[in-house]
Amino acid sequence: MKKFIGAVLALLIVTSTANAEKRELGGLAEAFIGSLSNQVAQLNQNRSLDSTTRRTKFMRLVERGFDLNWIAKFVVGRPWKTASPNQQKEYLDLFKNLVELTYSKRFIEYSQQRIIVLGHKLGKRKFIFVESQLVDPKNPKGNVNIVWRLIPKGSSFKIVDVVIAGISMAITQRNEYSAVIKRNNGSFDLLLAAMKVQLKKLRSAP
Amino acid sequence: MYKKIICVFLLLISISLTSCNTTSLQFNSDPLELINRKVFSANDAVDQALLRPVSLVYRRITPKLLQNDIDNFLQWLDTPNALVNNLLQGNFNQAETTLKYFLMQSFYLGHVDLKATYGLAFQSEDFGQTLGSFGFQSGPYLVLPLLGPTNLRDSVGRAVDVFLNPLNYLGTESSRTVFSGTRGALEALTFRAKYSKQIDELRGNSIDYYTRVKTIYNQRRNASINNGMIENSPEKTETIDAFDDQFLKLLD
């Protein structure tokens, strides 16, 4: 009987320790998103910087916060494995350039909005979901729910997906890239060509 | 005429019921892609030639306050429908909010922002969402001429919503036709004007605009059926094949 009680107690201790660790991990993930969004907001409010410097600094924050290599591979899907090292390298460069151009333009426009962290949920496969809301003081009706999908990396975290109002950026882009590859009979080169055209279009846009 | 419409609904509902029992219809089921792409291109051409320019003019010449009033009025027209669907889904708290919203907005005639003033947030609900909440699968993705992206379940829902809204029974048949046509055109115009920047950005940033719109539509509908992501378990988002273990191993 004593042994049994001992075993139950041990199990309770192990479970509660594991739960405490998980809670702590979630709290750290929340703090990570809070800190990153504060840094982005501060950078955006710093009007003494010219747009090129601000964009460079923004991209540095993105690279620190997001696992761009992971996202790039996730987005292209299975063809990643069959692509040659040269194709892989070219793809990663193009992907990062596209992210930079797409999101830095958007970032410069969002100067008043704030990210408010609401909580977290622990998902399967080590994923942590930090729930937040994008609040715009100019448009109180237009608050947007944002969920950040994070994975622990070393002593910190990396963002691998952003779900805005129920729309996952990674899944959206993945479906799009898969469609391009599928429509071009599985050609990785034609995906690279489409990305180059896209990059050129974004660079020439005002 | 009504008999024919009812027959079509019953047929569509039976198809949707069948799809409920099959697992082959996936999240991005698009067996009509070839036709859908053609309709999508035609819709896009209409958007670029007509809807976009008209919506830009509307936004430029209509005072912001009037735009808000028009938005509120259109939302008010949708409230009876939302109320019926709230009740069908057994969401009585939201039904109460929708009813309050309807009554108060009837009094204020759309001049007051009820969310900011009274904390009354309107949540759009349609029969497609109700079917989704009952567990009906979306069925194949469809792009309808002028109406845009949808799926089999939501098309059925859209048709049923016409019957569910008591406002659609007021007046003569010809006045109802004029009213619903004007309402539809106004809804398209205000939506395009409101999300002009986002739609233009989406169009400009896509390497496959059709697929991007399809994916966004599907995810948005799923989130609406779950009444927003944030109240729901994140595991729900992982039911989508995209983040499956087998695939993630490929990235290692």
Coordinates of C-alpha atoms in Angstrom, one line a residue:
Chain A
M1 CA 0.0 0.0 0.0
K2 CA 2.8 2.4 1.0
K3 CA 4.6 1.6 -2.3
F4 CA 1.4 2.4 -4.2
I5 CA 0.9 5.7 -2.4
G6 CA 4.6 6.5 -3.1
A7 CA 4.2 5.7 -6.8
V8 CA 1.1 7.9 -7.0
L9 CA 2.9 10.8 -5.3
A10 CA 5.9 10.4 -7.5
L11 CA 3.6 10.5 -10.6
L12 CA 1.9 13.6 -9.3
I13 CA 5.2 15.3 -8.7
V14 CA 6.5 14.4 -12.2
T15 CA 3.2 15.5 -13.8
S16 CA 3.0 18.8 -11.9
T17 CA 6.7 19.5 -12.7
A18 CA 6.1 18.8 -16.4
N19 CA 3.0 21.1 -16.4
A20 CA 4.9 23.9 -14.6
E21 CA 7.7 23.6 -17.2
K22 CA 5.1 23.8 -20.0
R23 CA 3.5 26.8 -18.4
E24 CA 6.9 28.4 -18.1
L25 CA 7.7 27.7 -21.8
G26 CA 4.4 29.2 -22.8
G27 CA 5.1 32.3 -20.7
L28 CA 8.5 32.7 -22.3
A29 CA 7.0 32.4 -25.8
E30 CA 4.5 35.1 -24.9
A31 CA 7.4 37.3 -23.7
F32 CA 9.3 36.6 -26.9
I33 CA 6.4 37.8 -29.1
G34 CA 5.8 40.8 -26.8
S35 CA 9.4 41.8 -27.0
L36 CA 9.7 41.3 -30.7
S37 CA 6.6 43.3 -31.5
N38 CA 7.8 46.1 -29.1
Q39 CA 11.1 46.3 -31.0
V40 CA 9.2 46.5 -34.3
A41 CA 6.9 49.3 -33.0
Q42 CA 9.9 51.3 -31.6
L43 CA 11.7 50.9 -34.9
N44 CA 8.6 52.1 -36.8
Q45 CA 8.2 55.1 -34.5
N46 CA 11.8 56.2 -34.9
R47 CA 11.2 58.8 -37.5
S48 CA 14.9 59.9 -37.5
L49 CA 15.8 56.9 -39.6
D50 CA 15.6 56.9 -43.4
S51 CA 13.5 54.3 -45.0
T52 CA 16.4 52.2 -46.2
T53 CA 18.0 52.0 -42.7
R54 CA 14.6 51.2 -41.2
R55 CA 14.0 48.5 -43.7
T56 CA 17.4 46.9 -43.1
K57 CA 16.9 47.0 -39.3
F58 CA 13.4 45.6 -39.8
M59 CA 14.7 42.7 -41.8
R60 CA 17.3 42.0 -39.1
L61 CA 14.5 41.7 -36.6
V62 CA 12.6 39.4 -39.0
E63 CA 15.6 37.2 -39.4
R64 CA 16.1 37.1 -35.6
G65 CA 12.4 36.3 -34.9
F66 CA 11.5 34.0 -37.8
D67 CA 13.0 30.8 -39.0
L68 CA 13.0 31.8 -42.6
N69 CA 14.9 28.7 -43.8
W70 CA 12.3 26.5 -42.1
I71 CA 9.4 28.5 -43.6
A72 CA 11.0 28.5 -47.1
K73 CA 11.4 24.8 -47.0
F74 CA 7.9 24.3 -45.6
V75 CA 6.4 26.5 -48.3
V76 CA 8.0 24.7 -51.2
G77 CA 7.1 21.3 -49.8
R78 CA 8.4 18.0 -51.0
P79 CA 10.1 19.3 -54.2
W80 CA 12.8 20.7 -51.8
K81 CA 14.3 17.3 -51.4
T82 CA 14.7 16.7 -55.1
A83 CA 16.0 20.2 -56.0
S84 CA 19.7 20.5 -56.7
P85 CA 21.9 22.4 -54.2
N86 CA 22.2 25.3 -56.6
Q87 CA 18.4 25.4 -57.0
Q88 CA 18.0 25.2 -53.2
K89 CA 20.4 28.1 -52.7
E90 CA 18.8 30.2 -55.4
Y91 CA 15.3 29.5 -54.0
L92 CA 16.3 30.4 -50.4
D93 CA 17.8 33.7 -51.6
L94 CA 14.7 34.5 -53.7
F95 CA 12.4 33.6 -50.8
K96 CA 14.2 35.9 -48.4
N97 CA 14.2 38.8 -50.9
L98 CA 10.4 38.3 -51.5
V99 CA 9.7 38.3 -47.7
E100 CA 11.8 41.4 -47.3
L101 CA 10.1 43.3 -50.1
T102 CA 6.6 42.2 -49.2
Y103 CA 6.6 42.7 -45.5
S104 CA 8.9 45.7 -45.1
K105 CA 6.6 47.7 -47.3
R106 CA 3.6 46.7 -45.2
F107 CA 5.6 47.4 -42.0
I108 CA 6.4 50.9 -42.9
E109 CA 2.6 51.6 -43.4
Y110 CA 1.7 50.2 -39.9
S111 CA 2.9 52.9 -37.6
Q112 CA 0.0 53.2 -35.1
Q113 CA -0.9 49.6 -34.6
R114 CA 0.1 47.6 -31.5
I115 CA 0.3 43.9 -30.8
I116 CA -1.3 42.9 -27.5
V117 CA -0.4 39.4 -26.3
L118 CA -3.4 37.6 -25.0
G119 CA -2.1 34.1 -24.0
H120 CA -0.8 30.9 -25.3
K121 CA -1.7 27.3 -26.1
L122 CA 0.6 24.3 -26.4
G123 CA 0.2 22.3 -29.6
K124 CA 1.4 19.1 -31.0
R125 CA 4.9 18.6 -32.4
K126 CA 6.6 21.1 -30.0
F127 CA 4.5 24.0 -31.5
I128 CA 3.5 26.8 -29.2
F129 CA 0.7 29.1 -30.2
V130 CA 0.9 32.7 -28.9
E131 CA -2.4 34.4 -29.3
S132 CA -2.5 38.1 -29.8
Q133 CA -4.5 41.0 -31.2
L134 CA -3.4 43.8 -33.6
V135 CA -5.0 46.9 -32.2
D136 CA -5.4 50.0 -34.3
P137 CA -6.3 53.1 -32.2
K138 CA -7.6 54.8 -35.4
N139 CA -9.9 52.0 -36.2
P140 CA -11.3 50.3 -33.0
K141 CA -13.7 48.2 -35.0
G142 CA -10.8 46.7 -37.0
N143 CA -8.9 44.7 -34.3
V144 CA -7.4 41.6 -35.9
N145 CA -6.7 38.3 -34.1
I146 CA -3.2 37.0 -34.8
V147 CA -1.8 33.6 -33.7
W148 CA 1.9 33.0 -33.9
R149 CA 3.2 29.5 -34.3
L150 CA 6.5 29.1 -32.6
I151 CA 9.1 26.4 -32.1
P152 CA 11.7 26.4 -29.3
K153 CA 15.2 27.0 -30.7
G154 CA 18.1 26.8 -28.4
S155 CA 17.4 29.1 -25.4
S156 CA 14.9 31.1 -27.4
F157 CA 12.1 30.6 -30.0
K158 CA 11.6 31.0 -33.7
I159 CA 8.3 31.9 -35.5
V160 CA 7.4 29.5 -38.2
D161 CA 3.9 30.7 -39.1
V162 CA 1.6 33.7 -38.5
V163 CA -2.2 33.1 -38.6
I164 CA -4.0 36.3 -39.3
A165 CA -7.8 36.2 -38.7
G166 CA -7.7 32.5 -39.3
I167 CA -5.5 32.6 -42.4
S168 CA -2.2 30.9 -42.1
M169 CA 0.5 32.7 -44.1
A170 CA 2.6 29.5 -44.4
I171 CA -0.2 27.4 -45.6
T172 CA -1.4 30.0 -48.1
Q173 CA 2.0 30.4 -49.6
R174 CA 2.6 26.7 -49.6
N175 CA -0.6 26.1 -51.6
E176 CA 0.4 28.8 -54.0
Y177 CA 3.9 27.5 -54.6
S178 CA 2.6 23.9 -54.9
A179 CA 0.1 25.0 -57.5
V180 CA 2.8 26.7 -59.6
I181 CA 5.0 23.6 -59.5
K182 CA 2.0 21.4 -60.3
R183 CA 0.9 23.5 -63.2
N184 CA 4.4 23.4 -64.6
N185 CA 4.7 19.6 -64.5
G186 CA 6.8 19.6 -61.4
S187 CA 9.5 22.0 -62.6
F188 CA 11.4 23.7 -59.8
D189 CA 13.1 26.0 -62.3
L190 CA 9.8 27.4 -63.4
L191 CA 8.9 28.2 -59.8
L192 CA 12.2 30.0 -59.5
A193 CA 11.4 31.9 -62.7
A194 CA 7.9 32.9 -61.4
M195 CA 9.6 34.1 -58.1
K196 CA 12.0 36.2 -60.1
V197 CA 9.2 37.8 -62.1
Q198 CA 7.4 38.5 -58.8
L199 CA 10.5 40.0 -57.3
K200 CA 11.0 42.3 -60.3
K201 CA 7.3 43.4 -60.1
L202 CA 7.7 44.2 -56.4
R203 CA 10.9 46.1 -56.9
S204 CA 9.4 48.2 -59.7
A205 CA 6.2 48.9 -57.7
P206 CA 6.0 52.4 -56.1
Chain B
M1 CA -41.0 29.0 -60.2
Y2 CA -40.6 28.4 -56.4
K3 CA -41.1 24.7 -56.9
K4 CA -38.1 24.6 -59.4
I5 CA -35.9 26.5 -57.0
I6 CA -36.9 24.2 -54.1
C7 CA -36.0 21.2 -56.3
V8 CA -32.6 22.6 -57.1
F9 CA -32.0 23.2 -53.3
L10 CA -33.0 19.7 -52.5
L11 CA -30.6 18.4 -55.1
L12 CA -27.8 20.5 -53.9
I13 CA -28.5 19.6 -50.3
S14 CA -28.5 15.9 -51.2
I15 CA -25.1 16.3 -52.9
S16 CA -23.8 18.1 -49.8
L17 CA -25.1 15.4 -47.6
T18 CA -23.3 12.9 -49.7
S19 CA -20.1 14.8 -49.4
C20 CA -20.6 14.8 -45.6
N21 CA -20.1 11.1 -45.6
T22 CA -17.0 11.0 -47.8
T23 CA -13.5 11.8 -46.7
S24 CA -12.2 12.2 -50.2
L25 CA -13.2 15.8 -50.4
Q26 CA -10.2 17.5 -49.0
F27 CA -9.6 21.0 -47.6
N28 CA -8.6 22.2 -51.1
S29 CA -10.8 20.0 -53.2
D30 CA -11.0 21.7 -56.6
P31 CA -12.1 19.2 -59.3
L32 CA -13.5 22.0 -61.4
E33 CA -10.2 24.0 -61.4
L34 CA -10.1 24.4 -65.2
I35 CA -13.6 26.0 -65.3
N36 CA -13.1 27.8 -62.0
R37 CA -9.9 29.5 -63.3
K38 CA -11.7 30.7 -66.4
V39 CA -14.6 32.2 -64.4
F40 CA -12.0 33.7 -61.9
S41 CA -10.2 35.4 -64.8
A42 CA -13.5 36.8 -66.1
N43 CA -14.5 38.0 -62.6
D44 CA -11.0 39.6 -62.3
A45 CA -11.4 41.4 -65.6
V46 CA -14.8 42.8 -64.4
D47 CA -13.2 43.8 -61.2
Q48 CA -10.3 45.6 -62.8
A49 CA -12.5 47.3 -65.5
L50 CA -15.5 48.2 -63.5
L51 CA -15.7 47.4 -59.8
R52 CA -12.2 48.7 -58.7
P53 CA -12.5 52.1 -60.5
V54 CA -16.1 52.6 -59.3
S55 CA -15.2 51.7 -55.7
L56 CA -12.2 54.1 -55.8
V57 CA -14.6 56.9 -56.9
Y58 CA -17.1 55.9 -54.3
R59 CA -14.4 56.0 -51.6
R60 CA -13.2 59.4 -52.8
I61 CA -16.5 61.2 -53.1
T62 CA -18.5 59.6 -50.2
P63 CA -18.0 61.2 -46.8
K64 CA -16.5 58.7 -44.3
L65 CA -19.5 59.0 -42.0
L66 CA -21.9 58.2 -44.8
Q67 CA -19.7 55.2 -45.8
N68 CA -20.0 53.9 -42.2
D69 CA -23.8 54.4 -42.2
I70 CA -24.1 52.5 -45.5
D71 CA -21.9 49.7 -44.0
N72 CA -24.1 49.6 -40.8
F73 CA -27.3 49.6 -42.9
L74 CA -26.1 46.6 -45.0
Q75 CA -25.1 44.8 -41.8
W76 CA -28.5 45.6 -40.3
L77 CA -30.1 44.0 -43.4
D78 CA -28.1 40.9 -42.6
T79 CA -29.0 40.6 -38.9
P80 CA -32.3 38.7 -39.3
N81 CA -30.4 36.1 -41.2
A82 CA -27.6 36.0 -38.6
L83 CA -30.2 35.6 -35.9
V84 CA -31.9 32.6 -37.5
N85 CA -28.5 31.0 -38.0
N86 CA -27.4 31.8 -34.4
L87 CA -30.5 29.9 -33.2
L88 CA -30.0 27.0 -35.6
Q89 CA -26.5 26.7 -34.3
G90 CA -27.7 26.8 -30.7
N91 CA -25.6 29.8 -30.1
F92 CA -28.2 31.6 -27.9
N93 CA -25.8 34.2 -26.3
Q94 CA -24.8 35.4 -29.8
A95 CA -28.5 35.3 -30.8
E96 CA -29.3 37.7 -27.9
T97 CA -26.5 40.0 -29.1
T98 CA -27.7 39.9 -32.7
L99 CA -31.3 40.6 -31.6
K100 CA -30.2 43.6 -29.5
Y101 CA -28.1 44.8 -32.4
F102 CA -31.0 44.5 -34.8
L103 CA -33.4 46.4 -32.6
M104 CA -31.0 49.1 -31.7
Q105 CA -29.7 49.6 -35.2
S106 CA -33.4 49.8 -36.3
F107 CA -33.7 52.7 -33.9
Y108 CA -30.5 54.5 -34.8
L109 CA -30.8 53.7 -38.6
G110 CA -27.2 52.8 -38.8
H111 CA -25.9 56.1 -37.5
V112 CA -24.3 54.7 -34.4
D113 CA -21.3 52.4 -34.0
L114 CA -22.9 49.9 -31.6
K115 CA -19.6 48.2 -30.9
A116 CA -17.8 51.3 -29.8
T117 CA -20.8 52.8 -27.9
Y118 CA -22.5 49.7 -26.4
G119 CA -20.0 46.9 -26.9
L120 CA -22.5 45.1 -29.2
A121 CA -20.4 43.3 -31.8
F122 CA -22.2 42.0 -34.8
Q123 CA -21.1 38.6 -36.0
S124 CA -22.1 37.6 -39.5
E125 CA -23.6 34.1 -39.6
D126 CA -25.0 32.4 -42.7
F127 CA -26.5 29.0 -43.5
G128 CA -23.2 27.8 -45.0
Q129 CA -21.6 28.3 -41.6
T130 CA -24.5 26.5 -39.9
L131 CA -24.1 23.5 -42.2
G132 CA -20.4 23.6 -41.4
S133 CA -21.1 23.7 -37.7
F134 CA -23.3 20.6 -38.2
G135 CA -20.3 18.8 -39.7
F136 CA -21.0 19.2 -43.4
Q137 CA -17.8 19.2 -45.5
S138 CA -17.2 22.1 -47.8
G139 CA -17.5 20.0 -51.0
P140 CA -15.7 21.1 -54.2
Y141 CA -14.5 24.7 -54.5
L142 CA -16.5 26.8 -56.9
V143 CA -16.0 30.2 -58.5
L144 CA -19.4 31.7 -59.5
P145 CA -19.7 34.4 -62.2
L146 CA -19.7 37.8 -60.5
L147 CA -20.3 36.3 -57.1
G148 CA -16.8 34.9 -56.7
P149 CA -15.3 32.2 -54.6
T150 CA -17.5 29.7 -52.7
N151 CA -18.0 25.9 -52.4
L152 CA -20.9 23.6 -52.7
R153 CA -21.9 23.8 -49.1
D154 CA -21.7 27.6 -49.0
S155 CA -23.6 27.9 -52.3
V156 CA -26.5 25.8 -50.8
G157 CA -26.2 28.0 -47.7
R158 CA -26.4 31.2 -49.8
A159 CA -29.5 30.0 -51.5
V160 CA -31.2 29.0 -48.3
D161 CA -30.3 32.3 -46.7
V162 CA -32.5 34.0 -49.2
F163 CA -35.4 32.1 -47.9
L164 CA -34.4 32.5 -44.2
N165 CA -34.3 36.3 -44.2
P166 CA -37.8 37.6 -43.4
L167 CA -36.9 41.0 -45.1
N168 CA -36.9 39.1 -48.4
Y169 CA -40.7 38.5 -48.1
L170 CA -41.6 42.2 -48.0
G171 CA -43.0 44.0 -51.0
T172 CA -44.0 42.8 -54.4
E173 CA -41.9 40.3 -56.4
S174 CA -40.6 43.0 -58.8
S175 CA -39.7 45.3 -55.9
R176 CA -37.9 42.4 -54.2
T177 CA -35.9 41.7 -57.3
V178 CA -34.8 45.4 -57.6
F179 CA -34.1 45.5 -53.9
S180 CA -31.9 42.4 -53.8
G181 CA -30.1 43.4 -57.0
T182 CA -29.3 46.8 -55.6
R183 CA -28.3 45.3 -52.3
G184 CA -26.0 42.8 -53.9
A185 CA -24.3 45.5 -56.1
L186 CA -24.0 47.8 -53.1
E187 CA -22.4 45.1 -51.0
A188 CA -19.9 44.3 -53.7
L189 CA -19.1 48.0 -54.1
T190 CA -18.6 48.7 -50.4
F191 CA -16.6 45.5 -49.8
R192 CA -14.3 46.4 -52.7
A193 CA -14.0 50.0 -51.4
K194 CA -13.3 48.8 -47.8
Y195 CA -10.6 46.2 -48.8
S196 CA -9.3 48.0 -51.9
K197 CA -5.7 48.2 -50.6
Q198 CA -5.7 44.6 -49.4
I199 CA -7.2 43.2 -52.6
D200 CA -4.8 45.1 -54.8
E201 CA -1.9 44.0 -52.6
L202 CA -3.1 40.4 -52.7
R203 CA -3.3 40.6 -56.5
G204 CA 0.1 42.2 -56.8
N205 CA 1.9 39.9 -54.4
S206 CA 0.7 36.6 -55.7
I207 CA 2.5 34.3 -58.0
D208 CA -0.7 32.4 -58.5
Y209 CA -3.6 34.8 -57.6
Y210 CA -6.3 32.1 -58.2
T211 CA -4.7 29.7 -55.7
R212 CA -4.1 32.4 -53.1
V213 CA -7.7 33.5 -53.2
K214 CA -8.9 29.9 -53.0
T215 CA -6.7 29.1 -50.0
I216 CA -7.7 32.3 -48.2
Y217 CA -11.4 31.7 -48.8
N218 CA -11.2 28.2 -47.5
Q219 CA -9.3 29.1 -44.4
R220 CA -11.5 32.1 -43.7
R221 CA -14.6 30.0 -44.0
N222 CA -13.2 27.4 -41.6
A223 CA -12.3 30.1 -39.1
S224 CA -15.8 31.6 -39.4
I225 CA -17.4 28.2 -38.8
N226 CA -15.2 27.9 -35.7
N227 CA -16.2 31.4 -34.7
G228 CA -12.7 32.7 -34.9
M229 CA -9.4 30.9 -34.3
I230 CA -8.7 32.4 -30.9
E231 CA -11.5 30.7 -29.0
N232 CA -10.6 27.4 -30.4
S233 CA -8.0 24.8 -29.7
P234 CA -4.9 25.3 -31.9
E235 CA -5.0 21.6 -32.6
K236 CA -7.9 22.3 -34.9
T237 CA -5.6 24.2 -37.2
E238 CA -3.3 21.3 -37.3
T239 CA -5.9 19.0 -38.8
I240 CA -4.9 20.5 -42.1
D241 CA -2.5 18.2 -43.7
A242 CA 0.1 20.9 -44.1
F243 CA 1.7 20.4 -40.7
D244 CA 1.7 16.6 -40.6
D245 CA 4.6 14.7 -39.0
Q246 CA 5.6 12.9 -42.2
F247 CA 6.0 16.2 -44.0
L248 CA 7.8 17.9 -41.2
K249 CA 10.4 15.1 -41.2
L250 CA 11.3 16.1 -44.8
L251 CA 12.4 19.4 -43.5
D252 CA 15.0 18.0 -41.1

